[in-house]
mmCIF file of C-alpha atoms and ligand atoms in Angstrom:
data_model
loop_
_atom_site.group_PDB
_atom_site.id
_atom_site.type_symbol
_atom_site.label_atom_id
_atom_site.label_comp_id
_atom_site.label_asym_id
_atom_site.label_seq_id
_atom_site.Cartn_x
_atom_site.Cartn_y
_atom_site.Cartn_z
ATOM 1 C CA UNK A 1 9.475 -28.641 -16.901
ATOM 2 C CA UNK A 2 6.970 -25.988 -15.614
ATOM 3 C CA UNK A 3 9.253 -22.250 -15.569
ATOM 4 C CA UNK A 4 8.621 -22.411 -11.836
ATOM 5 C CA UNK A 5 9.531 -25.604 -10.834
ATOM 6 C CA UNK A 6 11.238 -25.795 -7.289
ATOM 7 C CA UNK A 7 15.019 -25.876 -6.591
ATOM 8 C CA UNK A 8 15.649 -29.823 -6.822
ATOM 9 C CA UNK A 9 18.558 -29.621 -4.751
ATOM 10 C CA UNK A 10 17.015 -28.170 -1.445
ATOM 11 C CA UNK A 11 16.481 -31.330 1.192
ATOM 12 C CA UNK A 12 13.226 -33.606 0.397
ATOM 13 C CA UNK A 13 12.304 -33.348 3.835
ATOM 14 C CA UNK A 14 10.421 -29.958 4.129
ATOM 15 C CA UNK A 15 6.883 -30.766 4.651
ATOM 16 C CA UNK A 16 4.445 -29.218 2.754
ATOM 17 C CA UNK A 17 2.586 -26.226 4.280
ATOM 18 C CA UNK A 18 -1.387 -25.908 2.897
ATOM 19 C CA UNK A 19 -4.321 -23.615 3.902
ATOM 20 C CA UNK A 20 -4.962 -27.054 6.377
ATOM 21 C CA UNK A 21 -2.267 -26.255 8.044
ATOM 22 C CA UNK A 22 -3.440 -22.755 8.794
ATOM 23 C CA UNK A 23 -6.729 -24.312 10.261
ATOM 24 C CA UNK A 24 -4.739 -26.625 12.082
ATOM 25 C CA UNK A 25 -2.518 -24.188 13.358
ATOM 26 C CA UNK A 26 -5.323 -21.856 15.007
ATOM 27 C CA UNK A 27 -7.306 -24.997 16.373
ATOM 28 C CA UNK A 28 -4.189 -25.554 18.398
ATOM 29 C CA UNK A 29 -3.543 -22.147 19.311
ATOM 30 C CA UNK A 30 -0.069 -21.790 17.773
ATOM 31 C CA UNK A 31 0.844 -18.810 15.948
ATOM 32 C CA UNK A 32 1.619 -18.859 11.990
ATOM 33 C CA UNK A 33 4.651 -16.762 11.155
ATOM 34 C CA UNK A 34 4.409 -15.175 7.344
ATOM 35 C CA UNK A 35 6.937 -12.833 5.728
ATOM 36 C CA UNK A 36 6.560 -11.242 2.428
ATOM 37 C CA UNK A 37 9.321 -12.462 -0.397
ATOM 38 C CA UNK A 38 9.818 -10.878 -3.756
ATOM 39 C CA UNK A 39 12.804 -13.199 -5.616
ATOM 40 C CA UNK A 40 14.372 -16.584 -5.612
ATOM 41 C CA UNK A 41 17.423 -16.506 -2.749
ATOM 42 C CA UNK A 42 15.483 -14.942 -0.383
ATOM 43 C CA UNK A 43 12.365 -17.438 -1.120
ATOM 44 C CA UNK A 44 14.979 -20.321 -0.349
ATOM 45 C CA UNK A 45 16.329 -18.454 2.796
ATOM 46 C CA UNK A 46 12.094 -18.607 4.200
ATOM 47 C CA UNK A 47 11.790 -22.067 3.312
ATOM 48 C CA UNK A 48 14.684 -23.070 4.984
ATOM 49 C CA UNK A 49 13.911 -21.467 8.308
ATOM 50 C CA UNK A 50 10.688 -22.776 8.122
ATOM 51 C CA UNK A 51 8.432 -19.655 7.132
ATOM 52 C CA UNK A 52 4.560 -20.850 7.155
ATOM 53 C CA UNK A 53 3.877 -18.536 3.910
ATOM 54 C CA UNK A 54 5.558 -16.388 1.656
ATOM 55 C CA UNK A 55 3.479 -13.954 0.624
ATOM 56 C CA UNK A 56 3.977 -12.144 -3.102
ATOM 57 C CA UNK A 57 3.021 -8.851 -1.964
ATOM 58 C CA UNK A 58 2.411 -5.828 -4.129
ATOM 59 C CA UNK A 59 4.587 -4.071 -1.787
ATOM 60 C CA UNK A 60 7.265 -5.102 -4.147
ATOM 61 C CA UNK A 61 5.908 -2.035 -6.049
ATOM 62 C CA UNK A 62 7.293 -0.286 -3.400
ATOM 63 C CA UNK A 63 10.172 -2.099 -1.609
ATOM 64 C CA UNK A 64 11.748 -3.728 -4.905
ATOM 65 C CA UNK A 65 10.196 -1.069 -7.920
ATOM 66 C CA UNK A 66 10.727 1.687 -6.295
ATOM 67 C CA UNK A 67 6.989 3.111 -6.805
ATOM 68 C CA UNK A 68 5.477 5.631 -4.978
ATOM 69 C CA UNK A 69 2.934 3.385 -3.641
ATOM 70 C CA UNK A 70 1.467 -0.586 -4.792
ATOM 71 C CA UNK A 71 -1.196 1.395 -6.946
ATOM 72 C CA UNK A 72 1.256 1.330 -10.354
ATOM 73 C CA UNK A 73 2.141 -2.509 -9.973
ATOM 74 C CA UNK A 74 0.636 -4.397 -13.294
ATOM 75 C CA UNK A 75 -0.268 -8.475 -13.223
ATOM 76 C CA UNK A 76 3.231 -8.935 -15.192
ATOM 77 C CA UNK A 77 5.487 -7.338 -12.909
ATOM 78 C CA UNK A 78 3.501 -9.993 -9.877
ATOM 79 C CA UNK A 79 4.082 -12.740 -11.554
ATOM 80 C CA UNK A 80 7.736 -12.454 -12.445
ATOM 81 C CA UNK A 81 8.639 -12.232 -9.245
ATOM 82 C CA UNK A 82 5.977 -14.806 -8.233
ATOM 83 C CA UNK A 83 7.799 -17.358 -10.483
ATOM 84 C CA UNK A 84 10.928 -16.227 -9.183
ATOM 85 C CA UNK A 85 9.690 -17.053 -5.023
ATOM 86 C CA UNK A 86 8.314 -20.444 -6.707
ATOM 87 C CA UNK A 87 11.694 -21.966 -8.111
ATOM 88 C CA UNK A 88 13.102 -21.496 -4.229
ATOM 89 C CA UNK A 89 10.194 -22.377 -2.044
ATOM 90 C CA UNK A 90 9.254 -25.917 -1.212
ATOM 91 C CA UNK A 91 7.673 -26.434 1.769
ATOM 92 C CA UNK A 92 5.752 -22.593 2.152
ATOM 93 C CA UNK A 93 1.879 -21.718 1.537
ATOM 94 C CA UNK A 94 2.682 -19.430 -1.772
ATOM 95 C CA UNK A 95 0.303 -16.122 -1.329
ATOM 96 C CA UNK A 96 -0.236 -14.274 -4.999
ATOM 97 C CA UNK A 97 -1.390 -10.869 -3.966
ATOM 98 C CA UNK A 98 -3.470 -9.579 -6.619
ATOM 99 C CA UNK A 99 -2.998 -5.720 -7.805
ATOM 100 C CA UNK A 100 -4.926 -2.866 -7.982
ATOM 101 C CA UNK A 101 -7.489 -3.194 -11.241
ATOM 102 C CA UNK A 102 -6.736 -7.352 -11.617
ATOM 103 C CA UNK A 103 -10.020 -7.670 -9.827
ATOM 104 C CA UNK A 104 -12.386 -4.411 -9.523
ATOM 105 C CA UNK A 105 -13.534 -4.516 -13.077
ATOM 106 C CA UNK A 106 -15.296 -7.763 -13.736
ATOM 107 C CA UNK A 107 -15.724 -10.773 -11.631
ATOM 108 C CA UNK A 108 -14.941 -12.474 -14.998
ATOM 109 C CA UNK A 109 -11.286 -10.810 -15.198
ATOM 110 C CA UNK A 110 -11.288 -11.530 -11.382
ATOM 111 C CA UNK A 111 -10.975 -15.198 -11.619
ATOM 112 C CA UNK A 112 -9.383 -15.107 -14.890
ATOM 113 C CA UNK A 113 -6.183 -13.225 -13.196
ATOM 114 C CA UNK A 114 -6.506 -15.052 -9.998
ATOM 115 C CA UNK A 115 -5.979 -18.501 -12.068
ATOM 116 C CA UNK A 116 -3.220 -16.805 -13.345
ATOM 117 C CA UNK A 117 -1.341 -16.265 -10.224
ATOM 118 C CA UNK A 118 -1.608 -20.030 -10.314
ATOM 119 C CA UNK A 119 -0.806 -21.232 -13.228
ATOM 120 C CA UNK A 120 2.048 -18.806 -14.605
ATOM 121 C CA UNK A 121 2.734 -17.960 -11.467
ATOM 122 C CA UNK A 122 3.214 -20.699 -9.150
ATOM 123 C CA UNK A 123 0.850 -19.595 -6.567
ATOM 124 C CA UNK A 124 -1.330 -21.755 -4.207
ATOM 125 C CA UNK A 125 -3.524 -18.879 -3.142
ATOM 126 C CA UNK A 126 -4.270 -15.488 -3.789
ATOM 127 C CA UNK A 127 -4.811 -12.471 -1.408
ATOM 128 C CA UNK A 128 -7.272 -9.420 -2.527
ATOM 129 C CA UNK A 129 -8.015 -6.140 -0.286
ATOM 130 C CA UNK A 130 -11.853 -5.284 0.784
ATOM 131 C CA UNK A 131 -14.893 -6.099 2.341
ATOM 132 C CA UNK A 132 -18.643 -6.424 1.410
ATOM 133 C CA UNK A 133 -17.989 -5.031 -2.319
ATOM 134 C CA UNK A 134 -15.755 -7.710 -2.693
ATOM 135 C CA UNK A 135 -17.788 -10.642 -1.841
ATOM 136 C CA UNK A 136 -18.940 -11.857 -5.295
ATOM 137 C CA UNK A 137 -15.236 -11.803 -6.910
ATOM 138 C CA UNK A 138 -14.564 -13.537 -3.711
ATOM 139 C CA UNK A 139 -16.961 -16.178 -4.203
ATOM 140 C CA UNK A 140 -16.190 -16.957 -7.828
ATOM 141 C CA UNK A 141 -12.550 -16.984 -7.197
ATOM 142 C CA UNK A 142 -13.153 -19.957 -4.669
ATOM 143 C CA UNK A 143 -15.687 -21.112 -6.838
ATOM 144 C CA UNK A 144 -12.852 -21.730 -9.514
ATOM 145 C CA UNK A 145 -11.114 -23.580 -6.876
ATOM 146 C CA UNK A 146 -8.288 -20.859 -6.232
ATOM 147 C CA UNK A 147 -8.344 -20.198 -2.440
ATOM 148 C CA UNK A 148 -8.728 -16.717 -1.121
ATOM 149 C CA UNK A 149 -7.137 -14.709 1.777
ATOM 150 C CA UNK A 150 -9.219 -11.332 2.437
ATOM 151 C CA UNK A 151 -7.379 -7.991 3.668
ATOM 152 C CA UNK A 152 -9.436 -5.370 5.750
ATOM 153 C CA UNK A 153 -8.151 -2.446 7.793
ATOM 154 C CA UNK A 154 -5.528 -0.321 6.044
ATOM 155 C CA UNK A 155 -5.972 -1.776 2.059
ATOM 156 C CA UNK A 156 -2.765 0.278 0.266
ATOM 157 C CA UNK A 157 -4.532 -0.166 -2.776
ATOM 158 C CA UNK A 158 -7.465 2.107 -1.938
ATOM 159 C CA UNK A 159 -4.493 5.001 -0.700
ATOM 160 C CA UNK A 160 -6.363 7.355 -2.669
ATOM 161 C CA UNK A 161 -9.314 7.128 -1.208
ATOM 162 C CA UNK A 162 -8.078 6.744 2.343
ATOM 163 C CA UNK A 163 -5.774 9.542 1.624
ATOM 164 C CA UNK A 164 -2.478 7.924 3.097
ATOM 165 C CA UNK A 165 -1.312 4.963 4.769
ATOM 166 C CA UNK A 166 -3.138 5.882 8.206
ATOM 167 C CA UNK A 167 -4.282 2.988 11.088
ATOM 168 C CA UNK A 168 -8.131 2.162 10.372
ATOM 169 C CA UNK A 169 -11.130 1.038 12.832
ATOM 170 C CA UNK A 170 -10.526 3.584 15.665
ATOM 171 C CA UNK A 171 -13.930 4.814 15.831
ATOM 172 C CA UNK A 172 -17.066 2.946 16.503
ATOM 173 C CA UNK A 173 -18.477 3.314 12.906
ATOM 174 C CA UNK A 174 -15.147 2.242 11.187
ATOM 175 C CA UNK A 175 -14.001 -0.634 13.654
ATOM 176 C CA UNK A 176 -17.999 -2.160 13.784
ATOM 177 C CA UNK A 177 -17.394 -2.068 9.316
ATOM 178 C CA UNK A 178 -14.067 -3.595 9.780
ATOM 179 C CA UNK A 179 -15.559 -6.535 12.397
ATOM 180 C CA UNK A 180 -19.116 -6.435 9.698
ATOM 181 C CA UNK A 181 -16.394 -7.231 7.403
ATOM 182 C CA UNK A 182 -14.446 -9.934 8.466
ATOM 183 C CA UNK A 183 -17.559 -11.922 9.692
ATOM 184 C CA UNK A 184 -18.890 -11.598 5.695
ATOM 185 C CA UNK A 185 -15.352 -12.430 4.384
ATOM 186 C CA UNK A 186 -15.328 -16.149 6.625
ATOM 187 C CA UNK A 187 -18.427 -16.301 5.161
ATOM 188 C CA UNK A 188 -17.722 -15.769 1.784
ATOM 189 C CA UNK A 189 -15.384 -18.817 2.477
ATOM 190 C CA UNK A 190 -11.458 -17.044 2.529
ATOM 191 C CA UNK A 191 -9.397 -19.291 4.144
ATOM 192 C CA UNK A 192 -7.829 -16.388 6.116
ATOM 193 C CA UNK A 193 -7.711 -12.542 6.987
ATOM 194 C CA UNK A 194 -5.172 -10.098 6.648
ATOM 195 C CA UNK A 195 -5.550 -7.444 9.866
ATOM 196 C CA UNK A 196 -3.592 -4.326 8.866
ATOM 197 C CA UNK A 197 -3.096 -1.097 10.790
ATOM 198 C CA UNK A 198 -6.204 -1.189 13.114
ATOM 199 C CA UNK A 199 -5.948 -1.214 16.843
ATOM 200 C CA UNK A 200 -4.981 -4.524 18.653
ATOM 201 C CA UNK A 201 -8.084 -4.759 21.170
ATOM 202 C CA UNK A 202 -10.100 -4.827 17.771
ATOM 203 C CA UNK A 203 -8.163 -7.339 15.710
ATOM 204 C CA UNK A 204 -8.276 -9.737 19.038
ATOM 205 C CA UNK A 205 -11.969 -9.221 19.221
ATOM 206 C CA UNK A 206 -11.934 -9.877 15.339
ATOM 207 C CA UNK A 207 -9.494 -12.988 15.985
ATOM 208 C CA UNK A 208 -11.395 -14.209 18.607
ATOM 209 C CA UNK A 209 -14.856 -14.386 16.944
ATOM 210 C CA UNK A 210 -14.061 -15.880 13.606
ATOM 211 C CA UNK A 211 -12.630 -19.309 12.762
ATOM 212 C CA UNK A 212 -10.419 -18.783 9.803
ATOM 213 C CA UNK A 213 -7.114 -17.536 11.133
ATOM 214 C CA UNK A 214 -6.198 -13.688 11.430
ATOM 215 C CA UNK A 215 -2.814 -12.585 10.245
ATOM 216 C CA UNK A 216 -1.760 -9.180 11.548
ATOM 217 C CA UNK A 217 0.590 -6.749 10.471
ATOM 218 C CA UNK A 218 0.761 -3.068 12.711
ATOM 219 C CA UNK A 219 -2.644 -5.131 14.593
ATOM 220 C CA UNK A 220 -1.342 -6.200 18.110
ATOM 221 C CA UNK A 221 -0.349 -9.697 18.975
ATOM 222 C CA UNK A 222 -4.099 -10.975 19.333
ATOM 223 C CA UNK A 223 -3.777 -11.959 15.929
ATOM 224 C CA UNK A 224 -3.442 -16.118 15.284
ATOM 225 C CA UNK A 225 -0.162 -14.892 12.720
ATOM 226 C CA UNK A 226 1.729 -11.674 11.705
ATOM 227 C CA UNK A 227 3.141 -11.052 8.644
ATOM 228 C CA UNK A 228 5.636 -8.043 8.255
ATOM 229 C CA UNK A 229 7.382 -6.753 4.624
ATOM 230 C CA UNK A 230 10.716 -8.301 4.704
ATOM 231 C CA UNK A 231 12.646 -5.302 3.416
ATOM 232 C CA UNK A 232 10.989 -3.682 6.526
ATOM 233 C CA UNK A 233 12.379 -6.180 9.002
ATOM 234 C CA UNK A 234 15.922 -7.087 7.309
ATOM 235 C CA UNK A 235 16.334 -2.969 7.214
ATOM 236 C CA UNK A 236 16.575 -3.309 3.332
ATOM 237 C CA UNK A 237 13.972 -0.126 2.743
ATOM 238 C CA UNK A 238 15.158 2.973 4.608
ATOM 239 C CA UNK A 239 12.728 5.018 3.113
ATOM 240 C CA UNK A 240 9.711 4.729 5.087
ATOM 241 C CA UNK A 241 9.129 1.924 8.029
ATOM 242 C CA UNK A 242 6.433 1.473 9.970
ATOM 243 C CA UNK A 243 6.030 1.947 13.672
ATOM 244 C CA UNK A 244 4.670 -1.339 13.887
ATOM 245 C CA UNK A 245 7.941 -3.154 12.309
ATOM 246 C CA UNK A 246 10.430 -4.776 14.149
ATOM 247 C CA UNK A 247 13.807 -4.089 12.722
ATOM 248 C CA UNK A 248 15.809 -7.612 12.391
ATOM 249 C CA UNK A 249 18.978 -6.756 10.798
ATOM 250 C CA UNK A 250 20.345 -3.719 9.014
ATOM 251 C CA UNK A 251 21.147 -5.018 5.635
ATOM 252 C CA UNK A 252 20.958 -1.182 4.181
ATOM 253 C CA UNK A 253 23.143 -0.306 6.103
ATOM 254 C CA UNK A 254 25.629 -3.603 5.693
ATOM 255 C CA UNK A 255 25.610 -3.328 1.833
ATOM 256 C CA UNK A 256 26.725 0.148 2.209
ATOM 257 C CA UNK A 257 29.168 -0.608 4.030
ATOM 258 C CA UNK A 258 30.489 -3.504 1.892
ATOM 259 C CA UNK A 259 29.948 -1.640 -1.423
ATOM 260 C CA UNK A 260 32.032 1.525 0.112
ATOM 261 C CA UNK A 261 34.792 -1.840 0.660
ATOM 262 C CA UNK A 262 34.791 -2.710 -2.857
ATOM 263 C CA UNK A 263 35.223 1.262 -3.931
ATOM 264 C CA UNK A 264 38.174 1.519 -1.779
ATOM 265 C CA UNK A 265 39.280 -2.283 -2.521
ATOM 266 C CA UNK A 266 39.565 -1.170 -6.673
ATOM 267 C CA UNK A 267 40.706 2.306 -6.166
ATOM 268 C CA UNK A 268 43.668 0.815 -4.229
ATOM 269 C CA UNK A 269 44.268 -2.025 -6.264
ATOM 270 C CA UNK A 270 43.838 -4.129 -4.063
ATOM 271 C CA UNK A 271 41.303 -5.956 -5.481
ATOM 272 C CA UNK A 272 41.404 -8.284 -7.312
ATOM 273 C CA UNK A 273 44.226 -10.541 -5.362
ATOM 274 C CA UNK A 274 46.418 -12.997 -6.283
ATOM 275 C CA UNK A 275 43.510 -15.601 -5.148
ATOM 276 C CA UNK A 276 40.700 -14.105 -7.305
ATOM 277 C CA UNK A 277 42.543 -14.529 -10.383
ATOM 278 C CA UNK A 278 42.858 -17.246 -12.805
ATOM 279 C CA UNK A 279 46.329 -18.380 -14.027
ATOM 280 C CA UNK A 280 47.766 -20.055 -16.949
ATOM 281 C CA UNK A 281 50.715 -22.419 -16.575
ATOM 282 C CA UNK A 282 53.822 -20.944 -18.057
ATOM 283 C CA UNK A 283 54.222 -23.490 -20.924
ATOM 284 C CA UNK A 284 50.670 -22.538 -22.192
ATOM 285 C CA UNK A 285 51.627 -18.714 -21.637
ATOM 286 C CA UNK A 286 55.182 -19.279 -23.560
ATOM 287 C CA UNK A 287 54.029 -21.209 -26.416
ATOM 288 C CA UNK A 288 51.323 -18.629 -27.138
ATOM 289 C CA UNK A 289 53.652 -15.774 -27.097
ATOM 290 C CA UNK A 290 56.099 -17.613 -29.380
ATOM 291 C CA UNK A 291 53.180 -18.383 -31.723
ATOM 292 C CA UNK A 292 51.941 -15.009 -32.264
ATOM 293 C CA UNK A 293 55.888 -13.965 -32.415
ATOM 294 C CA UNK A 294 55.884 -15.936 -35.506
ATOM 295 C CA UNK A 295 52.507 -14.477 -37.035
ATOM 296 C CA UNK A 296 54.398 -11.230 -36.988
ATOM 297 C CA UNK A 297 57.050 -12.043 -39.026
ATOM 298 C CA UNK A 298 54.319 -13.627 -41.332
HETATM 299 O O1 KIV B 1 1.742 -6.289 -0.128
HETATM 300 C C1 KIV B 1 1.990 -6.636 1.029
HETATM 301 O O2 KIV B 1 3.140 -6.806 1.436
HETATM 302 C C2 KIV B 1 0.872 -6.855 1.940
HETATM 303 C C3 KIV B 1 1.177 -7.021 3.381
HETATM 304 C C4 KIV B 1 1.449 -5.705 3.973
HETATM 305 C C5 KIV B 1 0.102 -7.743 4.095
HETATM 306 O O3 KIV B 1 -0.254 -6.849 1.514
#
């Protein structure tokens, strides 16, 4: 059995999700709902609300790692937790996103670690960041029969060069690149188009003109999905959020809550309880005493 084979106890009737369904989905106008998912119980919690795609972000760098930004995040790191979101997800379009350096050196090592994401990792697709440079990697990938989801607008990878996580496209120049752009990448053949950080009226003009489906995230609702960093929207990740995030729950501030519980639980004694512990019947309990009773007087 493959290492990420799915949870054979979750129901057999979740139907399969596939980059079809994504084309379906924006012929008919209805919206595709994505959240990002780093480990195996919150991969089964997606499925089973019926998540479109769970998308392996490198914002696990971040949100799980603890980096400073996705730049550090190496191939191994991805795919551990991509195997993990594989063994709980049955029915979700599985997005590898591929790291910083897994794909700017060769086209060669581009496809190479993009068939990885699939075969050690469990993906269906992978996700890479950029436009027009990107378009021969792009090709090959999908050449090797891995399909490809692009990512314009804010690319955290490039931080460095953008110097910080700032909204793109609001000037003519950057927005006309970011539109240039997306028109190459549906050429190029991606299946979709991650929208990050630019303003709305341009990722509806972008969503509007090209057929693959748009999925935005801080890029209005003209977008034909959204996908927001779960930490973000469960309120797992105080540290930074977004203005564009929704906040969903406040699981931060619930665990610290529930931890501070347990502190006072133990330092009272008061945990464990009578129901939390294990007994013994008495005869077992006698019988051993008397037994090592005798092994003293040996
Ligand atoms: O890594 C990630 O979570 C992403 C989303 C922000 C789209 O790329």
């Amino acid at each position: 059995m493959s290492t990420f084979a799915p949870d054979v106890n979750l129901p057999a009737v979740y139907k399969k999700k596939t980059i079809q369904t994504f084309r379906q989905k924006k012929e008919r106008n209805e919206p595709i709902a994505i959240l990002t998912g780093y480990d195996y119980p919150t991969a089964l919690a997606l499925d089973r609300a019926g998540i479109d795609a769970i998308l392996v972000g490198d914002s696990l760098g971040m949100v799980v790692l603890g980096y400073e930004n996705t730049v550090p995040i190496t191939m191994e790191e991805m795919l551990h937790h991509c195997r993990a979101v594989a063994r709980g997800a049955r029915s979700a379009l599985l997005i590898g996103d591929m790291p910083f350096m897994s794909y700017q050196v060769s086209v060669e090592q581009a496809v190479s670690n993009a068939g990885r994401f699939l075969q050690e990792g469990g993906m269906h697709v992978v996700k890479l960041e950029g436009g027009r440079e990107r378009l021969d990697t792009i090709r090959a990938i999908i050449n090797a029969g891995i399909p490809v989801m692009g990512h314009l607008g804010l690319t955290p990878q490039s931080i460095n060069a953008l110097g910080g996580f700032h909204p793109q496209g609001r000037t003519t120049i950057a927005a006309r690149r970011i539109f240039e752009d997306a028109l190459l990448l549906e050429e190029a053949g991606c299946f979709s188009l991650v929208l990050e950080s630019i303003p709305a009226r341009l990722a509806e003009f972008i969503s509007k003109r090209i057929s693959i489906p748009t999925i935005g995230i801080g890029a209005g609702a003209g977008c034909d999905g959204q996908v927001l960093v779960v930490h973000d929207m469960l309120g797992l990740f105080d540290r930074f959020i977004p203005k564009f995030v929704k906040k969903y729950a406040d699981l931060h501030g619930e665990m610290q809550r529930a931890f501070g519980e347990y502190i006072d639980d133990v330092l009272a004694r008061r945990y464990p309880a009578q129901e939390h512990t294990v007994e013994m019947p008495e005869k077992e309990w006698q019988s051993l005493l008397g037994e090592i009773a005798v092994d003293k007087l040996k």
